[in-house]
């Protein structure tokens, strides 16, 4: 039996979404679905029920899930120990990010420069909620994490951080049922990020929306393209973070409304004092230069 299939099953069960799991693992969703079908066929039981709102684990899947998690954790520990023993100067930079890195405008120049200058090194990125990513950074599963401010108080003292620009929160609604301003939120159902995304920011967003008369529901997606599809294909309204440089690329069938007063910084974080490989050192140096450029450009 393919251990990789079991690890994929554990990730989908954790994320409760094929799309979100594929984004986190940086793989194609159709390929992910195909691997799970192979696992279910080999086991002879259905593990997951696919629904429009996400994924539900079947009773058989729930019975097997604890063992899948144990195998996944053991495999990750095995991989980490092998990397530690085999190459103290890793050629891969492991990054966890609160959103796909392609959607963080300030990081795109860093990633381009890194790829151009260091062709023998590579980037490996995963997407997830800020608290979970910081826990994995602490456990040395990542070299860096791109988190949203504010950071949890219990983590601040252990981290070195670089500010890499600001992002603002916007409401995306269909042009067929637009919400041009917050005065039109009353009675509307608004999709918000999942609970494990960033508890502090999520609480502020939910209060803001409910005070305007809207109801909220969790949308288990981080990828902007998946969110845009929900808006255009299903006429849902959702809240997400969008950098100013990327607003012009929004689907023309979507109305973008900024939620004034709710913003956060992109923070590149590393554990203070932890020695990383050459690849990670090069990446941090490029990010430092970019952070300084951004600060100097602020009027």
Short mmCIF file of C-alpha atoms in Angstrom, two decimals:
data_model
loop_
_atom_site.label_atom_id
_atom_site.label_comp_id
_atom_site.label_asym_id
_atom_site.label_seq_id
_atom_site.Cartn_x
_atom_site.Cartn_y
_atom_site.Cartn_z
CA UNK A 1 0.00 0.00 0.00
CA UNK A 2 1.26 3.46 -0.91
CA UNK A 3 2.14 5.43 2.24
CA UNK A 4 1.75 8.67 0.29
CA UNK A 5 -1.96 7.94 -0.26
CA UNK A 6 -2.49 7.50 3.48
CA UNK A 7 -0.73 10.79 4.22
CA UNK A 8 -2.90 12.55 1.62
CA UNK A 9 -6.04 11.12 3.25
CA UNK A 10 -4.93 12.47 6.65
CA UNK A 11 -4.33 15.93 5.17
CA UNK A 12 -7.73 16.07 3.42
CA UNK A 13 -9.47 14.99 6.63
CA UNK A 14 -7.64 17.76 8.51
CA UNK A 15 -8.43 20.45 5.93
CA UNK A 16 -12.01 19.22 5.23
CA UNK A 17 -11.53 20.21 1.59
CA UNK A 18 -9.82 18.70 -1.45
CA UNK A 19 -9.08 22.17 -2.83
CA UNK A 20 -7.60 23.41 0.43
CA UNK A 21 -5.51 20.26 0.89
CA UNK A 22 -4.21 20.54 -2.68
CA UNK A 23 -3.30 24.19 -2.11
CA UNK A 24 -1.52 23.39 1.15
CA UNK A 25 0.48 20.60 -0.46
CA UNK A 26 1.07 22.56 -3.67
CA UNK A 27 -0.33 19.77 -5.88
CA UNK A 28 -3.12 19.59 -8.46
CA UNK A 29 -6.58 18.78 -7.09
CA UNK A 30 -7.48 16.24 -9.86
CA UNK A 31 -4.29 14.30 -9.09
CA UNK A 32 -5.11 14.38 -5.36
CA UNK A 33 -8.65 13.07 -5.99
CA UNK A 34 -7.26 10.27 -8.15
CA UNK A 35 -4.86 9.12 -5.39
CA UNK A 36 -7.68 8.96 -2.84
CA UNK A 37 -9.83 6.92 -5.24
CA UNK A 38 -6.92 4.47 -5.60
CA UNK A 39 -6.63 4.20 -1.81
CA UNK A 40 -10.38 3.65 -1.39
CA UNK A 41 -10.35 0.99 -4.13
CA UNK A 42 -7.43 -0.84 -2.54
CA UNK A 43 -9.02 -0.73 0.93
CA UNK A 44 -12.48 -1.61 -0.34
CA UNK A 45 -14.14 1.13 1.73
CA UNK A 46 -15.16 4.74 1.14
CA UNK A 47 -13.14 7.11 3.29
CA UNK A 48 -14.52 10.50 2.28
CA UNK A 49 -17.84 11.93 1.12
CA UNK A 50 -17.44 14.80 -1.31
CA UNK A 51 -19.99 17.60 -0.85
CA UNK A 52 -20.39 21.10 -2.27
CA UNK A 53 -19.51 22.64 1.10
CA UNK A 54 -16.44 20.48 1.67
CA UNK A 55 -15.54 16.93 2.64
CA UNK A 56 -16.98 14.65 5.33
CA UNK A 57 -15.09 11.65 6.69
CA UNK A 58 -17.14 8.44 6.63
CA UNK A 59 -17.46 6.23 9.75
CA UNK A 60 -14.94 3.85 8.17
CA UNK A 61 -12.63 6.78 7.51
CA UNK A 62 -12.98 7.99 11.11
CA UNK A 63 -11.98 4.53 12.36
CA UNK A 64 -8.85 4.54 10.19
CA UNK A 65 -7.95 8.22 10.60
CA UNK A 66 -5.98 7.91 13.91
CA UNK A 67 -3.70 5.31 12.29
CA UNK A 68 -3.32 7.47 9.17
CA UNK A 69 -2.24 10.40 11.34
CA UNK A 70 0.28 8.25 13.22
CA UNK A 71 1.78 7.02 9.95
CA UNK A 72 1.87 10.56 8.56
CA UNK A 73 3.59 11.93 11.67
CA UNK A 74 6.11 9.08 11.67
CA UNK A 75 6.88 9.61 7.97
CA UNK A 76 7.38 13.35 8.50
CA UNK A 77 9.71 12.71 11.44
CA UNK A 78 11.62 10.14 9.39
CA UNK A 79 12.01 12.66 6.56
CA UNK A 80 13.10 15.43 8.93
CA UNK A 81 15.71 13.24 10.62
CA UNK A 82 17.04 12.05 7.27
CA UNK A 83 17.40 15.64 6.05
CA UNK A 84 19.15 16.64 9.28
CA UNK A 85 21.65 13.79 9.09
CA UNK A 86 22.13 13.83 5.34
CA UNK A 87 22.71 17.50 4.59
CA UNK A 88 23.24 20.23 7.15
CA UNK A 89 23.15 22.75 4.30
CA UNK A 90 19.80 21.95 2.72
CA UNK A 91 19.23 23.11 -0.82
CA UNK A 92 15.49 23.52 -0.27
CA UNK A 93 13.81 26.46 1.46
CA UNK A 94 10.67 25.26 3.24
CA UNK A 95 8.07 27.98 3.65
CA UNK A 96 4.61 27.96 5.19
CA UNK A 97 2.34 30.79 4.09
CA UNK A 98 -1.07 32.10 5.15
CA UNK A 99 -2.01 32.39 1.45
CA UNK A 100 -0.50 31.16 -1.83
CA UNK A 101 2.80 32.98 -2.23
CA UNK A 102 1.93 33.98 -5.78
CA UNK A 103 -0.76 36.22 -4.23
CA UNK A 104 1.70 38.10 -2.00
CA UNK A 105 2.86 40.91 -4.28
CA UNK A 106 5.81 41.98 -2.12
CA UNK A 107 7.30 38.46 -2.14
CA UNK A 108 7.16 37.88 -5.88
CA UNK A 109 10.39 39.86 -6.54
CA UNK A 110 12.13 37.91 -3.76
CA UNK A 111 11.09 34.58 -5.24
CA UNK A 112 12.11 35.65 -8.76
CA UNK A 113 15.53 36.87 -7.57
CA UNK A 114 16.08 33.71 -5.56
CA UNK A 115 15.25 31.49 -8.55
CA UNK A 116 17.48 33.56 -10.87
CA UNK A 117 20.51 33.82 -8.57
CA UNK A 118 20.42 30.38 -6.95
CA UNK A 119 19.44 27.89 -9.64
CA UNK A 120 20.70 24.93 -7.58
CA UNK A 121 18.30 25.73 -4.74
CA UNK A 122 14.52 25.37 -4.63
CA UNK A 123 11.45 26.61 -2.75
CA UNK A 124 8.86 24.31 -1.21
CA UNK A 125 5.72 26.14 -0.02
CA UNK A 126 2.59 25.06 1.87
CA UNK A 127 -0.50 27.09 2.77
CA UNK A 128 -2.34 27.12 6.09
CA UNK A 129 -3.60 29.16 9.02
CA UNK A 130 -1.14 31.37 10.89
CA UNK A 131 -1.31 29.60 14.32
CA UNK A 132 -0.79 26.15 12.81
CA UNK A 133 2.02 27.36 10.58
CA UNK A 134 3.85 28.93 13.52
CA UNK A 135 3.53 25.68 15.48
CA UNK A 136 5.11 23.82 12.57
CA UNK A 137 7.85 26.45 12.31
CA UNK A 138 8.61 25.91 16.00
CA UNK A 139 8.79 22.15 15.33
CA UNK A 140 11.34 22.76 12.51
CA UNK A 141 8.98 21.61 9.76
CA UNK A 142 9.52 24.98 8.04
CA UNK A 143 12.49 27.30 7.67
CA UNK A 144 10.22 30.33 7.39
CA UNK A 145 6.57 31.21 7.76
CA UNK A 146 4.77 34.08 6.07
CA UNK A 147 2.24 35.09 8.72
CA UNK A 148 -0.30 37.85 9.12
CA UNK A 149 0.05 40.35 11.93
CA UNK A 150 -0.56 40.46 14.79
CA UNK A 151 1.47 37.47 15.90
CA UNK A 152 0.35 35.48 18.96
CA UNK A 153 1.90 36.95 22.11
CA UNK A 154 3.43 33.62 23.10
CA UNK A 155 5.37 33.46 19.82
CA UNK A 156 6.70 37.03 19.49
CA UNK A 157 9.83 36.64 21.61
CA UNK A 158 11.04 33.52 19.81
CA UNK A 159 10.85 34.94 16.28
CA UNK A 160 12.85 37.18 13.97
CA UNK A 161 10.47 38.95 11.60
CA UNK A 162 10.61 41.02 8.42
CA UNK A 163 7.70 43.23 7.37
CA UNK A 164 6.91 42.63 3.71
CA UNK A 165 4.10 45.00 2.92
CA UNK A 166 0.49 45.36 3.95
CA UNK A 167 -2.64 43.59 2.79
CA UNK A 168 -6.22 44.81 3.15
CA UNK A 169 -9.42 42.88 3.52
CA UNK A 170 -11.98 43.13 0.78
CA UNK A 171 -15.47 41.84 0.12
CA UNK A 172 -15.88 40.04 -3.20
CA UNK A 173 -19.42 39.84 -4.57
CA UNK A 174 -20.91 38.90 -7.91
CA UNK A 175 -21.70 41.69 -10.35
CA UNK A 176 -25.11 40.01 -10.66
CA UNK A 177 -25.78 40.57 -6.94
CA UNK A 178 -23.27 43.27 -5.97
CA UNK A 179 -22.46 44.64 -2.53
CA UNK A 180 -20.96 48.04 -3.34
CA UNK A 181 -20.71 49.22 0.26
CA UNK A 182 -21.16 47.97 3.81
CA UNK A 183 -24.62 49.53 3.98
CA UNK A 184 -25.83 46.73 1.69
CA UNK A 185 -24.63 43.87 3.88
CA UNK A 186 -27.88 43.47 5.85
CA UNK A 187 -29.45 40.09 5.24
CA UNK A 188 -26.56 38.78 3.14
CA UNK A 189 -24.60 35.59 3.91
CA UNK A 190 -20.86 36.24 3.71
CA UNK A 191 -18.13 33.62 3.44
CA UNK A 192 -15.22 34.15 5.83
CA UNK A 193 -11.90 32.30 6.31
CA UNK A 194 -11.84 29.13 8.45
CA UNK A 195 -11.51 29.35 12.23
CA UNK A 196 -7.86 28.24 12.24
CA UNK A 197 -6.81 30.92 9.72
CA UNK A 198 -6.10 33.81 12.14
CA UNK A 199 -8.37 33.92 15.22
CA UNK A 200 -7.75 37.59 16.04
CA UNK A 201 -8.40 38.93 12.55
CA UNK A 202 -11.30 36.56 11.98
CA UNK A 203 -13.02 37.78 15.15
CA UNK A 204 -12.70 41.39 13.97
CA UNK A 205 -14.08 40.52 10.54
CA UNK A 206 -17.04 38.59 11.94
CA UNK A 207 -17.98 41.39 14.36
CA UNK A 208 -17.75 43.94 11.56
CA UNK A 209 -19.98 41.93 9.23
CA UNK A 210 -22.56 40.97 11.85
CA UNK A 211 -22.80 44.55 13.11
CA UNK A 212 -23.77 45.46 9.54
CA UNK A 213 -26.56 42.86 9.60
CA UNK A 214 -24.84 40.08 7.64
CA UNK A 215 -24.54 36.43 8.60
CA UNK A 216 -21.24 34.57 8.22
CA UNK A 217 -20.21 31.08 7.20
CA UNK A 218 -16.78 29.50 6.99
CA UNK A 219 -15.33 28.90 3.54
CA UNK A 220 -12.46 26.39 3.78
CA UNK A 221 -10.37 27.93 1.02
CA UNK A 222 -7.16 30.00 0.97
CA UNK A 223 -6.63 30.20 -2.78
CA UNK A 224 -7.94 33.40 -4.37
CA UNK A 225 -8.83 31.68 -7.63
CA UNK A 226 -11.02 29.17 -5.79
CA UNK A 227 -12.73 32.05 -3.98
CA UNK A 228 -13.31 33.92 -7.23
CA UNK A 229 -14.92 30.78 -8.67
CA UNK A 230 -17.33 30.61 -5.71
CA UNK A 231 -18.32 34.22 -6.35
CA UNK A 232 -18.76 34.00 -10.12
CA UNK A 233 -20.19 30.48 -10.40
CA UNK A 234 -22.32 30.37 -7.24
CA UNK A 235 -22.90 34.10 -6.58
CA UNK A 236 -21.47 33.78 -3.07
CA UNK A 237 -20.00 36.82 -1.35
CA UNK A 238 -16.69 36.26 0.46
CA UNK A 239 -14.09 38.20 2.41
CA UNK A 240 -10.40 37.73 1.66
CA UNK A 241 -7.09 39.57 1.88
CA UNK A 242 -5.92 41.11 -1.41
CA UNK A 243 -2.76 43.13 -1.94
CA UNK A 244 -3.35 46.46 -3.67
CA UNK A 245 -1.09 45.52 -6.60
CA UNK A 246 -3.32 42.53 -7.39
CA UNK A 247 -6.71 44.22 -7.43
CA UNK A 248 -6.58 44.93 -11.16
CA UNK A 249 -6.38 41.18 -11.84
CA UNK A 250 -9.69 40.36 -10.14
CA UNK A 251 -12.26 38.66 -12.41
CA UNK A 252 -14.30 41.36 -14.20
CA UNK A 253 -17.51 39.67 -13.06
CA UNK A 254 -16.64 40.46 -9.43
CA UNK A 255 -17.29 43.64 -7.45
CA UNK A 256 -14.51 44.40 -4.94
CA UNK A 257 -15.40 46.42 -1.83
CA UNK A 258 -12.67 47.26 0.69
CA UNK A 259 -13.50 46.87 4.38
CA UNK A 260 -11.94 50.10 5.59
CA UNK A 261 -9.88 49.90 8.75
CA UNK A 262 -9.08 46.18 8.62
CA UNK A 263 -5.55 45.51 7.40
CA UNK A 264 -2.56 43.37 8.35
CA UNK A 265 1.14 43.10 7.57
CA UNK A 266 2.78 40.19 5.78
CA UNK A 267 5.53 39.03 8.17
CA UNK A 268 8.32 36.67 7.16
CA UNK A 269 9.19 34.80 10.36
CA UNK A 270 12.03 32.53 11.43
CA UNK A 271 12.96 31.07 14.81
CA UNK A 272 15.55 33.38 16.40
CA UNK A 273 18.98 31.79 16.75
CA UNK A 274 18.18 28.68 14.73
CA UNK A 275 20.83 27.76 12.16
CA UNK A 276 19.44 27.14 8.69
CA UNK A 277 20.99 25.92 5.46
CA UNK A 278 22.68 28.02 2.81
CA UNK A 279 19.53 28.20 0.71
CA UNK A 280 17.52 29.65 3.60
CA UNK A 281 20.28 32.11 4.46
CA UNK A 282 20.27 33.41 0.87
CA UNK A 283 16.48 33.71 0.89
CA UNK A 284 16.47 35.68 4.16
CA UNK A 285 19.09 38.09 2.79
CA UNK A 286 16.97 38.79 -0.30
CA UNK A 287 13.87 39.26 1.87
CA UNK A 288 15.76 41.70 4.12
CA UNK A 289 16.66 43.82 1.10
CA UNK A 290 13.06 43.77 -0.10
CA UNK A 291 11.76 44.73 3.35
CA UNK A 292 14.12 47.71 3.48
CA UNK A 293 13.03 48.82 0.00
CA UNK A 294 9.39 48.71 1.03
CA UNK A 295 10.01 50.72 4.19
CA UNK A 296 11.94 53.37 2.25
CA UNK A 297 9.12 53.68 -0.29
CA UNK A 298 6.53 54.55 2.37
CA UNK A 299 5.96 58.34 2.28
#
